[in-house]
mmCIF file of C-alpha atoms in Angstrom:
data_model
loop_
_atom_site.group_PDB
_atom_site.id
_atom_site.type_symbol
_atom_site.label_atom_id
_atom_site.label_comp_id
_atom_site.label_asym_id
_atom_site.label_seq_id
_atom_site.Cartn_x
_atom_site.Cartn_y
_atom_site.Cartn_z
ATOM 1 C CA UNK A 64 0.000 0.000 0.000
ATOM 2 C CA UNK A 65 1.271 3.441 -0.880
ATOM 3 C CA UNK A 66 1.084 6.562 1.266
ATOM 4 C CA UNK A 67 -0.250 9.882 -0.005
ATOM 5 C CA UNK A 68 2.726 12.250 -0.293
ATOM 6 C CA UNK A 69 3.112 15.638 -1.933
ATOM 7 C CA UNK A 70 6.503 17.093 -2.836
ATOM 8 C CA UNK A 71 7.167 20.800 -2.229
ATOM 9 C CA UNK A 72 9.610 22.906 -4.282
ATOM 10 C CA UNK A 73 9.985 26.513 -5.438
ATOM 11 C CA UNK A 74 7.869 27.692 -8.339
ATOM 12 C CA UNK A 75 9.409 26.638 -11.622
ATOM 13 C CA UNK A 76 11.401 23.722 -10.188
ATOM 14 C CA UNK A 77 11.926 21.040 -12.876
ATOM 15 C CA UNK A 78 9.537 18.083 -12.835
ATOM 16 C CA UNK A 79 12.380 15.584 -12.606
ATOM 17 C CA UNK A 80 13.184 16.965 -9.131
ATOM 18 C CA UNK A 81 9.812 15.703 -7.861
ATOM 19 C CA UNK A 82 10.119 12.416 -9.721
ATOM 20 C CA UNK A 83 13.637 11.745 -8.407
ATOM 21 C CA UNK A 84 12.556 12.486 -4.824
ATOM 22 C CA UNK A 85 9.830 9.839 -4.982
ATOM 23 C CA UNK A 86 12.184 7.315 -6.553
ATOM 24 C CA UNK A 87 14.808 7.948 -3.861
ATOM 25 C CA UNK A 88 12.197 7.538 -1.139
ATOM 26 C CA UNK A 89 11.222 4.162 -2.576
ATOM 27 C CA UNK A 90 14.856 3.101 -3.000
ATOM 28 C CA UNK A 91 16.041 4.198 0.463
ATOM 29 C CA UNK A 92 13.000 3.360 2.578
ATOM 30 C CA UNK A 93 10.767 1.146 0.470
ATOM 31 C CA UNK A 94 8.056 3.803 0.709
ATOM 32 C CA UNK A 95 5.695 3.829 -2.247
ATOM 33 C CA UNK A 96 3.862 7.128 -2.631
ATOM 34 C CA UNK A 97 1.195 8.841 -4.643
ATOM 35 C CA UNK A 98 0.175 12.472 -4.877
ATOM 36 C CA UNK A 99 -3.254 13.511 -3.695
ATOM 37 C CA UNK A 100 -5.431 15.565 -1.406
ATOM 38 C CA UNK A 101 -4.931 15.337 2.355
ATOM 39 C CA UNK A 102 -1.370 14.078 2.017
ATOM 40 C CA UNK A 103 0.040 12.175 4.979
ATOM 41 C CA UNK A 104 3.574 13.416 4.162
ATOM 42 C CA UNK A 105 4.758 16.770 2.811
ATOM 43 C CA UNK A 106 8.275 16.360 1.437
ATOM 44 C CA UNK A 107 10.273 19.586 1.039
ATOM 45 C CA UNK A 108 12.785 19.582 -1.818
ATOM 46 C CA UNK A 109 13.932 23.223 -1.942
ATOM 47 C CA UNK A 110 13.579 26.565 -0.276
ATOM 48 C CA UNK A 111 10.898 28.928 -1.492
ATOM 49 C CA UNK A 112 8.240 26.237 -1.073
ATOM 50 C CA UNK A 113 6.571 27.640 2.030
ATOM 51 C CA UNK A 114 3.517 29.265 0.447
ATOM 52 C CA UNK A 115 2.738 26.114 -1.537
ATOM 53 C CA UNK A 116 3.243 23.895 1.502
ATOM 54 C CA UNK A 117 0.800 25.693 3.794
ATOM 55 C CA UNK A 118 -1.928 25.153 1.186
ATOM 56 C CA UNK A 119 -1.421 21.415 1.726
ATOM 57 C CA UNK A 120 -1.715 21.479 5.530
ATOM 58 C CA UNK A 121 -4.826 19.607 6.694
ATOM 59 C CA UNK A 122 -6.752 20.748 9.747
ATOM 60 C CA UNK A 123 -8.065 17.379 10.975
ATOM 61 C CA UNK A 124 -5.180 15.128 9.977
ATOM 62 C CA UNK A 125 -1.735 14.525 11.429
ATOM 63 C CA UNK A 126 1.054 15.007 8.870
ATOM 64 C CA UNK A 127 4.800 14.469 8.563
ATOM 65 C CA UNK A 128 6.908 17.363 7.293
ATOM 66 C CA UNK A 129 9.967 15.773 5.693
ATOM 67 C CA UNK A 130 13.164 17.464 4.489
ATOM 68 C CA UNK A 131 16.904 17.117 4.096
ATOM 69 C CA UNK A 132 19.534 19.815 4.468
ATOM 70 C CA UNK A 133 19.942 20.220 0.710
ATOM 71 C CA UNK A 134 18.814 23.297 -1.250
ATOM 72 C CA UNK A 135 17.302 25.014 1.809
ATOM 73 C CA UNK A 136 14.621 22.340 2.063
ATOM 74 C CA UNK A 137 14.940 21.963 5.836
ATOM 75 C CA UNK A 138 14.907 25.742 6.294
ATOM 76 C CA UNK A 139 11.643 25.890 4.357
ATOM 77 C CA UNK A 140 10.155 23.043 6.393
ATOM 78 C CA UNK A 141 11.101 24.805 9.637
ATOM 79 C CA UNK A 142 9.222 27.936 8.606
ATOM 80 C CA UNK A 143 6.158 25.871 7.720
ATOM 81 C CA UNK A 144 6.398 23.982 11.010
ATOM 82 C CA UNK A 145 6.319 27.315 12.863
ATOM 83 C CA UNK A 146 3.252 28.392 10.863
ATOM 84 C CA UNK A 147 1.559 25.046 11.568
ATOM 85 C CA UNK A 148 2.169 25.402 15.302
ATOM 86 C CA UNK A 149 0.790 28.954 15.280
ATOM 87 C CA UNK A 150 -2.404 27.894 13.513
ATOM 88 C CA UNK A 151 -3.189 24.617 15.283
ATOM 89 C CA UNK A 152 -2.131 22.090 12.638
ATOM 90 C CA UNK A 153 -0.788 18.817 14.004
ATOM 91 C CA UNK A 154 2.440 17.500 12.483
ATOM 92 C CA UNK A 155 6.021 16.451 13.112
ATOM 93 C CA UNK A 156 9.180 17.639 11.349
ATOM 94 C CA UNK A 157 11.663 14.914 10.392
ATOM 95 C CA UNK A 158 15.170 15.330 8.960
ATOM 96 C CA UNK A 159 16.220 12.876 6.258
ATOM 97 C CA UNK A 160 19.867 13.405 7.296
ATOM 98 C CA UNK A 161 19.228 12.144 10.841
ATOM 99 C CA UNK A 162 19.367 8.374 11.471
ATOM 100 C CA UNK A 163 16.806 8.480 14.273
ATOM 101 C CA UNK A 164 14.413 10.536 12.154
ATOM 102 C CA UNK A 165 14.827 8.095 9.278
ATOM 103 C CA UNK A 166 13.758 5.283 11.599
ATOM 104 C CA UNK A 167 10.813 7.374 12.751
ATOM 105 C CA UNK A 168 9.807 7.963 9.126
ATOM 106 C CA UNK A 169 9.575 4.215 8.568
ATOM 107 C CA UNK A 170 7.422 3.813 11.686
ATOM 108 C CA UNK A 171 5.156 6.733 10.808
ATOM 109 C CA UNK A 172 4.673 5.288 7.344
ATOM 110 C CA UNK A 173 3.733 1.853 8.679
ATOM 111 C CA UNK A 174 1.162 3.389 11.046
ATOM 112 C CA UNK A 175 -0.221 5.636 8.288
ATOM 113 C CA UNK A 176 -0.620 2.595 6.059
ATOM 114 C CA UNK A 177 -2.403 0.668 8.811
ATOM 115 C CA UNK A 178 -4.793 3.554 9.473
ATOM 116 C CA UNK A 179 -5.444 4.133 5.783
ATOM 117 C CA UNK A 180 -5.941 0.388 5.342
ATOM 118 C CA UNK A 181 -8.783 0.503 7.869
ATOM 119 C CA UNK A 182 -10.856 2.681 5.552
ATOM 120 C CA UNK A 183 -13.514 0.637 3.816
ATOM 121 C CA UNK A 184 -13.201 -2.320 6.186
ATOM 122 C CA UNK A 185 -16.333 -3.962 7.534
ATOM 123 C CA UNK A 186 -16.557 -4.950 11.185
ATOM 124 C CA UNK A 187 -19.307 -7.337 12.245
ATOM 125 C CA UNK A 188 -20.999 -7.068 15.647
ATOM 126 C CA UNK A 189 -22.886 -10.298 16.357
ATOM 127 C CA UNK A 190 -25.449 -9.449 19.003
ATOM 128 C CA UNK A 191 -24.879 -6.309 21.068
ATOM 129 C CA UNK A 192 -22.078 -4.771 23.096
ATOM 130 C CA UNK A 193 -22.244 -6.606 26.428
ATOM 131 C CA UNK A 194 -24.117 -4.710 29.144
ATOM 132 C CA UNK A 195 -21.123 -4.516 31.474
ATOM 133 C CA UNK A 196 -18.850 -2.822 28.931
ATOM 134 C CA UNK A 197 -19.982 0.629 30.006
ATOM 135 C CA UNK A 198 -16.739 2.294 28.841
ATOM 136 C CA UNK A 199 -16.108 0.314 25.672
ATOM 137 C CA UNK A 200 -18.871 1.176 23.200
ATOM 138 C CA UNK A 201 -17.907 3.122 20.082
ATOM 139 C CA UNK A 202 -20.582 4.864 18.047
ATOM 140 C CA UNK A 203 -21.096 3.760 14.442
ATOM 141 C CA UNK A 204 -20.664 7.368 13.293
ATOM 142 C CA UNK A 205 -17.382 7.938 15.138
ATOM 143 C CA UNK A 206 -15.954 4.645 13.908
ATOM 144 C CA UNK A 207 -16.757 5.644 10.338
ATOM 145 C CA UNK A 208 -15.506 9.224 10.657
ATOM 146 C CA UNK A 209 -12.334 8.492 12.609
ATOM 147 C CA UNK A 210 -11.174 5.209 11.070
ATOM 148 C CA UNK A 211 -13.353 4.686 8.026
ATOM 149 C CA UNK A 212 -14.683 1.382 9.386
ATOM 150 C CA UNK A 213 -18.279 0.353 8.712
ATOM 151 C CA UNK A 214 -20.041 -1.429 11.571
ATOM 152 C CA UNK A 215 -22.302 -4.256 10.400
ATOM 153 C CA UNK A 216 -24.848 -5.163 13.089
ATOM 154 C CA UNK A 217 -26.035 -8.775 13.043
ATOM 155 C CA UNK A 218 -28.727 -9.683 15.600
ATOM 156 C CA UNK A 219 -28.438 -13.189 17.012
ATOM 157 C CA UNK A 220 -31.951 -13.949 15.766
ATOM 158 C CA UNK A 221 -30.775 -13.333 12.191
ATOM 159 C CA UNK A 222 -27.522 -15.257 12.466
ATOM 160 C CA UNK A 223 -28.925 -18.754 12.110
ATOM 161 C CA UNK A 224 -28.867 -21.885 14.246
ATOM 162 C CA UNK A 225 -25.313 -23.072 14.856
ATOM 163 C CA UNK A 226 -26.652 -26.590 15.459
ATOM 164 C CA UNK A 227 -27.572 -26.886 11.787
ATOM 165 C CA UNK A 228 -23.994 -26.370 10.650
ATOM 166 C CA UNK A 229 -21.526 -29.161 10.008
ATOM 167 C CA UNK A 230 -18.376 -29.203 12.145
ATOM 168 C CA UNK A 231 -15.511 -27.306 10.534
ATOM 169 C CA UNK A 232 -12.872 -29.821 9.423
ATOM 170 C CA UNK A 233 -9.946 -27.419 9.851
ATOM 171 C CA UNK A 234 -11.176 -26.492 13.329
ATOM 172 C CA UNK A 235 -11.455 -30.160 14.319
ATOM 173 C CA UNK A 236 -7.905 -30.781 13.094
ATOM 174 C CA UNK A 237 -6.593 -27.731 14.929
ATOM 175 C CA UNK A 238 -7.976 -28.916 18.274
ATOM 176 C CA UNK A 239 -7.626 -32.650 17.590
ATOM 177 C CA UNK A 240 -5.483 -33.258 20.666
ATOM 178 C CA UNK A 241 -8.106 -31.876 23.036
ATOM 179 C CA UNK A 242 -9.973 -35.091 23.856
ATOM 180 C CA UNK A 243 -11.169 -34.325 27.380
ATOM 181 C CA UNK A 244 -13.955 -31.957 26.292
ATOM 182 C CA UNK A 245 -16.329 -32.300 23.366
ATOM 183 C CA UNK A 246 -15.435 -29.607 20.835
ATOM 184 C CA UNK A 247 -18.057 -30.543 18.230
ATOM 185 C CA UNK A 248 -20.560 -27.830 19.207
ATOM 186 C CA UNK A 249 -17.760 -25.260 19.365
ATOM 187 C CA UNK A 250 -16.794 -26.326 15.854
ATOM 188 C CA UNK A 251 -20.368 -25.765 14.661
ATOM 189 C CA UNK A 252 -20.278 -22.275 16.174
ATOM 190 C CA UNK A 253 -17.054 -21.663 14.272
ATOM 191 C CA UNK A 254 -18.785 -22.766 11.057
ATOM 192 C CA UNK A 255 -21.564 -20.265 11.781
ATOM 193 C CA UNK A 256 -19.060 -17.446 12.356
ATOM 194 C CA UNK A 257 -17.233 -18.281 9.114
ATOM 195 C CA UNK A 258 -20.544 -18.215 7.242
ATOM 196 C CA UNK A 259 -21.388 -14.775 8.661
ATOM 197 C CA UNK A 260 -17.927 -13.450 7.768
ATOM 198 C CA UNK A 261 -18.324 -14.646 4.174
ATOM 199 C CA UNK A 262 -21.969 -13.627 3.839
ATOM 200 C CA UNK A 263 -21.460 -10.081 5.126
ATOM 201 C CA UNK A 264 -17.941 -9.695 3.644
ATOM 202 C CA UNK A 265 -16.481 -8.919 7.056
ATOM 203 C CA UNK A 266 -12.857 -8.076 7.744
ATOM 204 C CA UNK A 267 -13.283 -8.656 11.504
ATOM 205 C CA UNK A 268 -15.952 -9.750 13.971
ATOM 206 C CA UNK A 269 -16.803 -9.333 17.639
ATOM 207 C CA UNK A 270 -19.382 -11.518 19.349
ATOM 208 C CA UNK A 271 -21.749 -10.981 22.251
ATOM 209 C CA UNK A 272 -21.068 -14.478 23.498
ATOM 210 C CA UNK A 273 -22.698 -14.814 26.924
ATOM 211 C CA UNK A 274 -26.207 -15.201 25.529
ATOM 212 C CA UNK A 275 -24.914 -18.154 23.497
ATOM 213 C CA UNK A 276 -23.456 -19.994 26.485
ATOM 214 C CA UNK A 277 -26.378 -19.177 28.786
ATOM 215 C CA UNK A 278 -29.006 -20.408 26.347
ATOM 216 C CA UNK A 279 -27.162 -23.305 24.708
ATOM 217 C CA UNK A 280 -24.243 -24.208 27.017
ATOM 218 C CA UNK A 281 -21.839 -23.737 24.113
ATOM 219 C CA UNK A 282 -19.189 -21.021 23.795
ATOM 220 C CA UNK A 283 -17.547 -19.098 20.966
ATOM 221 C CA UNK A 284 -14.148 -19.051 22.736
ATOM 222 C CA UNK A 285 -12.440 -21.715 20.614
ATOM 223 C CA UNK A 286 -13.963 -20.359 17.432
ATOM 224 C CA UNK A 287 -12.698 -16.846 18.110
ATOM 225 C CA UNK A 288 -9.248 -18.170 18.982
ATOM 226 C CA UNK A 289 -9.205 -20.185 15.760
ATOM 227 C CA UNK A 290 -10.333 -17.261 13.597
ATOM 228 C CA UNK A 291 -7.565 -15.132 15.098
ATOM 229 C CA UNK A 292 -5.077 -17.844 14.175
ATOM 230 C CA UNK A 293 -6.442 -17.645 10.618
ATOM 231 C CA UNK A 294 -5.667 -13.910 10.575
ATOM 232 C CA UNK A 295 -9.249 -12.673 11.016
ATOM 233 C CA UNK A 296 -9.454 -10.280 13.994
ATOM 234 C CA UNK A 297 -12.102 -11.768 16.278
ATOM 235 C CA UNK A 298 -13.114 -10.556 19.711
ATOM 236 C CA UNK A 299 -15.641 -11.400 22.374
ATOM 237 C CA UNK A 300 -18.266 -9.633 24.477
ATOM 238 C CA UNK A 301 -19.008 -7.245 21.603
ATOM 239 C CA UNK A 302 -16.101 -5.045 22.763
ATOM 240 C CA UNK A 303 -15.664 -2.507 19.955
ATOM 241 C CA UNK A 304 -12.615 -0.755 21.470
ATOM 242 C CA UNK A 305 -10.733 -4.041 21.627
ATOM 243 C CA UNK A 306 -11.608 -5.324 18.157
ATOM 244 C CA UNK A 307 -10.600 -2.026 16.525
ATOM 245 C CA UNK A 308 -7.273 -2.190 18.378
ATOM 246 C CA UNK A 309 -6.806 -5.773 17.223
ATOM 247 C CA UNK A 310 -7.464 -4.783 13.613
ATOM 248 C CA UNK A 311 -4.978 -1.920 13.732
ATOM 249 C CA UNK A 312 -2.203 -3.814 15.488
ATOM 250 C CA UNK A 313 -2.572 -6.857 13.272
ATOM 251 C CA UNK A 314 -1.919 -4.631 10.235
ATOM 252 C CA UNK A 315 1.095 -2.976 11.892
ATOM 253 C CA UNK A 316 2.753 -6.011 13.457
ATOM 254 C CA UNK A 317 1.513 -8.927 11.346
ATOM 255 C CA UNK A 318 0.484 -10.679 14.561
ATOM 256 C CA UNK A 319 -2.847 -10.942 16.354
ATOM 257 C CA UNK A 320 -3.019 -9.508 19.873
ATOM 258 C CA UNK A 321 -4.675 -11.297 22.776
ATOM 259 C CA UNK A 322 -7.666 -9.569 24.382
ATOM 260 C CA UNK A 323 -7.598 -10.012 28.160
ATOM 261 C CA UNK A 324 -9.144 -8.843 31.424
ATOM 262 C CA UNK A 325 -7.210 -6.873 34.005
ATOM 263 C CA UNK A 326 -7.948 -9.616 36.542
ATOM 264 C CA UNK A 327 -5.808 -8.327 39.400
ATOM 265 C CA UNK A 328 -3.260 -5.642 40.304
ATOM 266 C CA UNK A 329 -0.918 -6.467 43.179
ATOM 267 C CA UNK A 330 2.090 -4.268 43.799
ATOM 268 C CA UNK A 331 3.835 -3.812 40.453
ATOM 269 C CA UNK A 332 2.314 -6.944 38.874
ATOM 270 C CA UNK A 333 -0.871 -7.302 36.849
ATOM 271 C CA UNK A 334 -2.654 -10.552 36.102
ATOM 272 C CA UNK A 335 -4.235 -10.621 32.656
ATOM 273 C CA UNK A 336 -6.662 -13.438 31.903
ATOM 274 C CA UNK A 337 -9.183 -14.496 29.257
ATOM 275 C CA UNK A 338 -10.483 -17.564 27.436
ATOM 276 C CA UNK A 339 -9.928 -16.719 23.734
ATOM 277 C CA UNK A 340 -6.138 -16.489 23.311
ATOM 278 C CA UNK A 341 -4.879 -17.181 19.765
ATOM 279 C CA UNK A 342 -2.962 -20.459 20.008
ATOM 280 C CA UNK A 343 -0.262 -18.940 17.764
ATOM 281 C CA UNK A 344 0.839 -16.897 20.801
ATOM 282 C CA UNK A 345 1.037 -19.924 23.109
ATOM 283 C CA UNK A 346 3.831 -22.418 23.696
ATOM 284 C CA UNK A 347 1.300 -24.986 24.885
ATOM 285 C CA UNK A 348 -2.427 -25.122 25.485
ATOM 286 C CA UNK A 349 -5.336 -27.376 26.254
ATOM 287 C CA UNK A 350 -9.107 -27.040 26.276
ATOM 288 C CA UNK A 351 -11.006 -26.318 29.467
ATOM 289 C CA UNK A 352 -14.490 -25.022 30.252
ATOM 290 C CA UNK A 353 -15.456 -21.366 30.015
ATOM 291 C CA UNK A 354 -14.486 -19.759 33.329
ATOM 292 C CA UNK A 355 -17.531 -17.713 34.372
ATOM 293 C CA UNK A 356 -20.118 -20.363 33.506
ATOM 294 C CA UNK A 357 -18.192 -23.630 33.784
ATOM 295 C CA UNK A 358 -19.805 -24.609 30.480
ATOM 296 C CA UNK A 359 -18.685 -25.036 26.894
ATOM 297 C CA UNK A 360 -15.011 -24.893 26.005
ATOM 298 C CA UNK A 361 -12.192 -22.347 26.243
ATOM 299 C CA UNK A 362 -8.461 -22.038 25.597
ATOM 300 C CA UNK A 363 -6.168 -22.599 28.567
ATOM 301 C CA UNK A 364 -2.612 -21.836 27.463
ATOM 302 C CA UNK A 365 0.848 -20.693 28.450
ATOM 303 C CA UNK A 366 2.635 -17.772 26.851
ATOM 304 C CA UNK A 367 6.244 -18.287 25.820
ATOM 305 C CA UNK A 368 7.554 -14.734 25.932
ATOM 306 C CA UNK A 369 9.680 -12.612 28.242
ATOM 307 C CA UNK A 370 8.476 -9.204 27.063
ATOM 308 C CA UNK A 371 5.113 -7.906 25.951
ATOM 309 C CA UNK A 372 3.398 -4.731 24.864
ATOM 310 C CA UNK A 373 0.054 -3.975 26.514
ATOM 311 C CA UNK A 374 -2.269 -1.441 24.908
ATOM 312 C CA UNK A 375 -5.856 -0.229 24.561
ATOM 313 C CA UNK A 376 -7.886 2.368 22.629
ATOM 314 C CA UNK A 377 -10.471 4.526 24.355
ATOM 315 C CA UNK A 378 -14.073 4.701 23.193
ATOM 316 C CA UNK A 379 -13.641 8.041 21.419
ATOM 317 C CA UNK A 380 -10.641 6.730 19.455
ATOM 318 C CA UNK A 381 -8.352 9.619 20.368
ATOM 319 C CA UNK A 382 -6.430 8.199 23.337
ATOM 320 C CA UNK A 383 -4.250 5.150 23.701
ATOM 321 C CA UNK A 384 -2.771 3.384 26.704
ATOM 322 C CA UNK A 385 0.419 1.465 25.927
ATOM 323 C CA UNK A 386 3.334 0.051 27.874
ATOM 324 C CA UNK A 387 6.260 -2.245 27.186
ATOM 325 C CA UNK A 388 6.668 -4.628 30.103
ATOM 326 C CA UNK A 389 8.136 -7.895 31.346
ATOM 327 C CA UNK A 390 6.200 -11.156 31.527
ATOM 328 C CA UNK A 391 6.961 -12.931 34.810
ATOM 329 C CA UNK A 392 6.153 -16.172 36.561
ATOM 330 C CA UNK A 393 3.124 -16.243 38.803
ATOM 331 C CA UNK A 394 0.669 -18.555 40.495
ATOM 332 C CA UNK A 395 -2.216 -19.826 38.395
ATOM 333 C CA UNK A 396 -5.434 -18.323 39.735
ATOM 334 C CA UNK A 397 -8.476 -20.595 39.958
ATOM 335 C CA UNK A 398 -10.775 -17.588 40.119
ATOM 336 C CA UNK A 399 -9.819 -15.999 36.789
ATOM 337 C CA UNK A 400 -10.229 -16.849 33.111
ATOM 338 C CA UNK A 401 -8.383 -19.833 31.693
ATOM 339 C CA UNK A 402 -5.369 -18.380 29.870
ATOM 340 C CA UNK A 403 -3.355 -16.190 32.240
ATOM 341 C CA UNK A 404 -0.287 -13.990 32.074
ATOM 342 C CA UNK A 405 1.494 -12.111 34.880
ATOM 343 C CA UNK A 406 3.095 -8.855 33.741
ATOM 344 C CA UNK A 407 5.437 -6.604 35.731
ATOM 345 C CA UNK A 408 5.137 -2.854 35.091
ATOM 346 C CA UNK A 409 6.973 0.282 36.182
ATOM 347 C CA UNK A 410 5.257 2.077 39.112
ATOM 348 C CA UNK A 411 3.996 4.955 36.950
ATOM 349 C CA UNK A 412 2.241 2.506 34.621
ATOM 350 C CA UNK A 413 0.596 0.767 37.577
ATOM 351 C CA UNK A 414 -0.596 4.159 38.794
ATOM 352 C CA UNK A 415 -2.024 4.939 35.352
ATOM 353 C CA UNK A 416 -3.869 1.611 35.232
ATOM 354 C CA UNK A 417 -5.375 2.282 38.634
ATOM 355 C CA UNK A 418 -6.197 5.968 38.316
ATOM 356 C CA UNK A 419 -6.929 6.488 34.605
ATOM 357 C CA UNK A 420 -7.900 3.183 32.981
ATOM 358 C CA UNK A 421 -9.494 3.379 29.535
ATOM 359 C CA UNK A 422 -11.482 0.242 30.348
ATOM 360 C CA UNK A 423 -11.049 -3.343 31.474
ATOM 361 C CA UNK A 424 -9.982 -5.267 28.369
ATOM 362 C CA UNK A 425 -6.416 -4.733 27.188
ATOM 363 C CA UNK A 426 -4.561 -6.157 24.198
ATOM 364 C CA UNK A 427 -1.286 -8.013 24.599
ATOM 365 C CA UNK A 428 1.344 -8.752 21.987
ATOM 366 C CA UNK A 429 4.844 -10.252 22.372
ATOM 367 C CA UNK A 430 7.738 -7.849 21.838
ATOM 368 C CA UNK A 431 8.145 -4.104 22.055
ATOM 369 C CA UNK A 432 5.687 -2.123 19.933
ATOM 370 C CA UNK A 433 5.711 0.990 22.109
ATOM 371 C CA UNK A 434 7.250 3.243 19.435
ATOM 372 C CA UNK A 435 4.588 2.347 16.881
ATOM 373 C CA UNK A 436 1.866 2.817 19.480
ATOM 374 C CA UNK A 437 3.260 6.180 20.621
ATOM 375 C CA UNK A 438 3.106 7.293 17.001
ATOM 376 C CA UNK A 439 -0.432 5.982 16.639
ATOM 377 C CA UNK A 440 -1.474 7.839 19.784
ATOM 378 C CA UNK A 441 -0.048 11.076 18.390
ATOM 379 C CA UNK A 442 -1.726 10.607 15.022
ATOM 380 C CA UNK A 443 -5.101 9.869 16.630
ATOM 381 C CA UNK A 444 -4.886 13.073 18.619
ATOM 382 C CA UNK A 445 -3.425 12.222 22.035
#
């Protein structure tokens, strides 16, 4: 995917100057670009480009001002940056001669591409946002305006009867070693979810799952885990904040995050727990019952990672919590969801989680993605 980029030069500059700049950007950074309205990047090539550049500043969009020290390009970009600050435009100035700024350019581009890639995507909500998620609902309008994502509402009564579906062969093979619990009904639920994804042309899905287990004693936990392993962002409880975060981070990192409860905070350690972990993130796992109900089936697994990034969007899509932290050993808690992970944070992060949480569910991904998430937070408006 290319990023929208406009090149800025003095009036009368030869056309090959613009063409060469784009070619060099592709050669040096692998960044494909196209010209257009509301450019994500304004690339300064010479001095005398200030008046043209300010016509390309966008009020409601974060932009990168990019320049090198050649031909007074950086001097021009500095003047435009001052104008932008004076008039409330949001942007960052990066120097192509600075190694750290070059790394930042690559990160900004990857986040821009992920955000632009969200536009036109269709997110399915099967059922409703669960009643207890009082801080995690996102309005259809805001989702469309801010991220370009269309919310497709699918009432349970219109979804069909999972019992009429054949077990999914790939699902059965995936969980073939889990003999203690019957996974056939869970496989039928997975077949239903796949049918809805195909029928409604969904890019992601989140499921109000408690009504399913309460009425039928079958869960969607294994199905959601399996869909995540297939690369389809899939969340539970109808949590719209979490599924949007999963969609974004999957496009940035290539991996699917795990959605988990903040089950406990003790000292500088947090216990995260939930029943739908993608098995691709686990070193080992088995099937157990769903924690809250003791019914159906759920994933009980062990993470094989020493460092994680924990993050979450807020329900107005303009704030982001994120922290790079250490995964540590801890006692398995019988009174929490099946897959569990103990994470050790710095004291200021613990304080933030206690005093200013954005909600309960957080997303967890192995490795350090804090730079990408700090950039995303800035772009979204934080």
